[in-house]
Coordinates of C-alpha atoms in Angstrom, one line a residue:
M551 CA 118.9 104.9 119.6
R552 CA 121.1 102.3 117.8
S553 CA 124.6 101.8 119.5
P554 CA 127.6 103.3 117.6
E555 CA 129.2 100.9 115.2
P556 CA 132.2 101.0 113.1
S557 CA 131.8 102.9 110.0
S558 CA 134.6 102.1 107.8
F559 CA 133.7 100.6 104.2
P560 CA 135.5 100.8 101.1
P561 CA 135.3 104.0 99.3
S562 CA 134.2 102.3 96.2
E563 CA 130.8 101.8 97.9
A564 CA 130.0 105.5 98.6
L565 CA 127.2 106.8 96.6
L566 CA 126.9 110.1 98.5
H567 CA 129.0 112.1 100.7
G568 CA 128.5 115.5 102.4
Q569 CA 128.4 117.6 105.6
F570 CA 125.6 118.6 107.5
A571 CA 124.8 120.5 110.7
G572 CA 122.8 118.9 113.4
W573 CA 119.2 119.6 113.9
A574 CA 117.2 118.4 116.8
S575 CA 113.7 117.2 116.4
G576 CA 110.8 118.2 118.7
G577 CA 109.1 115.0 118.9
N578 CA 109.4 111.9 120.9
N579 CA 110.4 108.5 119.9
H580 CA 107.6 105.8 120.2
S581 CA 107.3 102.2 120.1
S582 CA 105.5 100.4 117.2
N583 CA 104.2 97.0 117.5
S584 CA 100.9 95.1 116.3
S585 CA 100.4 93.4 119.6
S586 CA 101.3 96.4 122.0
S587 CA 99.0 99.4 122.8
N588 CA 100.2 102.9 123.3
N589 CA 98.2 106.0 122.6
N590 CA 101.4 108.2 121.6
G591 CA 101.0 110.0 118.5
C592 CA 103.8 110.7 116.0
P593 CA 104.0 114.6 116.3
D594 CA 107.0 114.8 114.4
S595 CA 106.1 112.8 111.3
P596 CA 105.4 114.6 108.1
G597 CA 102.2 116.5 107.9
G598 CA 101.8 115.1 104.4
P599 CA 104.2 114.1 101.6
G600 CA 107.6 115.9 101.8
G601 CA 106.8 118.0 105.1
L602 CA 107.2 118.1 108.8
S603 CA 104.1 118.6 111.1
P604 CA 104.1 122.2 112.3
A605 CA 103.9 121.0 116.0
A606 CA 107.0 119.7 115.5
S607 CA 109.2 122.6 114.6
P608 CA 112.7 121.3 115.1
T609 CA 115.4 123.4 116.9
L610 CA 118.9 124.1 115.4
A611 CA 121.7 122.7 117.0
P612 CA 124.7 124.9 115.3
A613 CA 127.3 123.4 117.2
S614 CA 127.0 119.7 115.8
N615 CA 128.4 118.9 112.6
Y616 CA 128.1 115.7 110.8
A617 CA 129.5 113.8 107.9
L618 CA 127.0 111.7 106.1
T619 CA 127.7 108.9 103.8
L620 CA 125.4 106.8 101.8
T621 CA 126.0 103.2 100.5
H622 CA 123.6 100.8 99.3
A623 CA 123.3 99.2 102.4
H624 CA 123.7 101.9 105.1
V625 CA 123.6 105.8 106.0
H626 CA 126.9 106.2 107.9
V627 CA 126.8 109.1 110.2
Q628 CA 130.3 110.4 111.5
R629 CA 130.1 113.5 114.0
L630 CA 132.8 115.8 113.4
S631 CA 132.2 118.5 116.1
P632 CA 131.9 119.0 119.0
R633 CA 134.6 116.5 120.0
P634 CA 133.5 113.1 119.0
G635 CA 132.3 110.9 122.2
K636 CA 130.6 107.6 122.7
E637 CA 128.1 108.5 120.2
A638 CA 130.6 109.8 117.4
R639 CA 129.3 107.1 114.7
L640 CA 126.2 105.7 114.1
L641 CA 125.3 103.5 111.2
L642 CA 121.6 103.3 110.0
P643 CA 120.8 100.1 107.8
M644 CA 118.5 100.7 105.0
S645 CA 116.6 97.6 105.8
E646 CA 115.3 99.5 109.1
L647 CA 114.6 102.9 107.1
V648 CA 111.1 103.5 106.3
G649 CA 111.4 106.7 104.4
C650 CA 112.9 110.1 104.2
S651 CA 111.7 113.7 103.7
C652 CA 112.8 117.1 102.6
P653 CA 110.2 119.8 103.9
R654 CA 109.6 122.4 101.1
A655 CA 110.4 125.8 101.2
P656 CA 110.2 128.2 103.3
A657 CA 111.3 125.4 105.9
P658 CA 115.0 124.9 106.2
P659 CA 116.7 122.3 103.7
L660 CA 116.4 119.3 106.0
L661 CA 117.1 115.9 105.4
V662 CA 114.8 113.9 107.7
L663 CA 115.3 110.3 108.0
Y664 CA 112.9 107.8 109.7
W665 CA 113.7 104.4 110.9
Y666 CA 112.3 101.5 113.0
P667 CA 115.4 99.6 114.7
P668 CA 114.2 96.3 116.4
G669 CA 114.1 96.0 120.2
K670 CA 113.2 93.2 122.7
R671 CA 110.0 92.7 124.5
R672 CA 108.5 90.2 127.0
K673 CA 106.3 89.2 124.1
G674 CA 107.5 89.2 120.6
V675 CA 109.6 92.1 118.8
S676 CA 108.9 95.6 118.9
R677 CA 110.4 98.4 116.6
R678 CA 111.0 101.7 118.3
R679 CA 110.6 104.9 116.1
Q680 CA 113.6 106.9 115.6
V681 CA 113.8 110.2 113.5
R682 CA 117.1 112.2 112.8
A683 CA 117.4 115.4 110.7
Y684 CA 120.2 117.0 109.3
L685 CA 120.5 120.7 108.0
A686 CA 122.3 120.7 104.4
E687 CA 124.0 123.7 103.0
S688 CA 121.5 124.1 100.3
R689 CA 118.0 122.8 99.4
T690 CA 119.4 121.4 96.2
E691 CA 121.9 119.2 98.3
A692 CA 118.9 118.2 100.7
E693 CA 116.7 117.0 97.8
R694 CA 119.6 115.2 96.0
W695 CA 119.9 113.1 99.4
S696 CA 116.3 112.7 99.7
A697 CA 115.9 111.4 96.2
A698 CA 118.7 109.0 96.6
V699 CA 117.5 107.4 99.6
Q700 CA 114.1 107.1 98.2
C701 CA 115.5 105.4 95.1
L702 CA 117.3 102.9 97.2
L703 CA 114.1 102.0 99.4
R704 CA 112.2 101.6 96.0
G705 CA 114.8 99.4 94.5
V706 CA 115.9 101.8 91.7
P707 CA 119.5 101.2 90.9
V708 CA 121.5 104.2 92.1
T709 CA 125.4 104.9 91.3
S710 CA 127.8 107.6 92.4
E711 CA 127.5 109.3 89.2
T712 CA 123.7 109.4 89.3
G713 CA 123.8 110.6 92.9
E714 CA 126.0 113.8 92.1
D715 CA 122.8 115.0 89.9
A716 CA 119.8 116.0 91.8
H717 CA 117.6 116.6 88.9
R718 CA 118.7 113.3 87.4
M719 CA 117.8 111.7 90.8
R720 CA 114.5 113.3 90.8
D721 CA 113.6 111.7 87.3
L722 CA 114.7 108.2 88.4
L723 CA 112.1 108.1 91.2
P724 CA 109.0 106.1 90.1
R725 CA 105.6 107.6 90.6
P726 CA 104.4 107.4 94.3
R727 CA 102.7 104.4 95.5
R728 CA 99.1 104.5 96.6
L729 CA 97.2 102.4 98.9
L730 CA 93.3 102.1 99.7
L731 CA 92.7 101.8 103.3
L732 CA 89.5 100.2 104.6
V733 CA 89.0 101.0 108.4
N734 CA 86.3 99.3 110.5
P735 CA 85.4 101.9 113.1
F736 CA 83.9 99.1 115.5
S737 CA 87.1 97.0 115.4
G738 CA 89.7 97.0 118.1
R739 CA 87.3 97.8 120.8
G740 CA 86.2 100.8 119.1
Q741 CA 89.7 102.3 118.6
A742 CA 90.6 101.1 115.1
M743 CA 90.3 104.8 113.7
Q744 CA 92.6 106.1 116.5
W745 CA 95.1 103.4 116.1
C746 CA 95.1 104.2 112.1
Q747 CA 95.7 107.8 112.8
T748 CA 98.2 107.7 115.5
H749 CA 100.2 104.8 114.2
I750 CA 99.6 103.5 110.7
L751 CA 99.1 106.6 108.8
P752 CA 102.4 108.6 110.2
M753 CA 104.4 105.6 108.8
I754 CA 102.6 105.8 105.5
R755 CA 103.5 109.1 105.1
E756 CA 107.0 108.7 106.4
A757 CA 107.3 106.0 103.5
N758 CA 106.2 108.6 101.1
I759 CA 103.1 106.5 100.1
S760 CA 99.9 108.3 99.0
Y761 CA 96.5 106.8 100.2
N762 CA 92.7 107.1 100.1
L763 CA 91.2 106.3 103.6
I764 CA 87.6 104.9 103.6
Q765 CA 85.7 104.4 107.0
T766 CA 83.2 101.6 106.6
G767 CA 79.6 102.2 107.8
S768 CA 78.8 99.2 110.1
A769 CA 80.5 96.6 112.0
T770 CA 80.1 94.0 109.4
T771 CA 80.9 96.2 106.3
A772 CA 84.5 95.5 106.3
N773 CA 84.5 91.7 107.3
G774 CA 81.3 90.8 105.5
P775 CA 78.0 89.1 107.0
S776 CA 78.8 86.4 109.7

């Protein structure tokens, strides 16, 4: 988890502001590094665009309440209750955020944020996966926040006026990006498909990107003949 930082900012920079209830995710955080190897999956990644994995049903923390403020550079999180302590404030840089989701009904109206803050390793830099979920007062509110965050991540201009209109925010969203993934099952000591499913695909889903996955048929298909 990132260390708490001061969250003061000029009020004119605020695009959205609202109060949410805390919601504890049932999954664990994992490290992501192209040079590292771990077999941890991402059980609380979206099961598809806009949804949570059924294996990671979060649990409500009704005693926790937060004030969230969205600016062009950060998501500011201020804990209101219980009494603020060491982690009363959290600053989530948009540069570290890969995506967000709002699970479809009948799931609760959640705003789920996925980000990968950098950490230090003996070799290179790793990024440790973090997930935060907040319960909105209504699905319209959760969808409005989700659309605003996605617009900022896609480089779509957002103002405080457009941010207040959920339908207008959704109309501003560009068409989902699409990727063609070619996986050679013989690469990576024969673990390429497992790595793709446990590390790559969860991040792609978290970023709200559609994809077509093709598994190549032989050890030489993807790289060509030697």
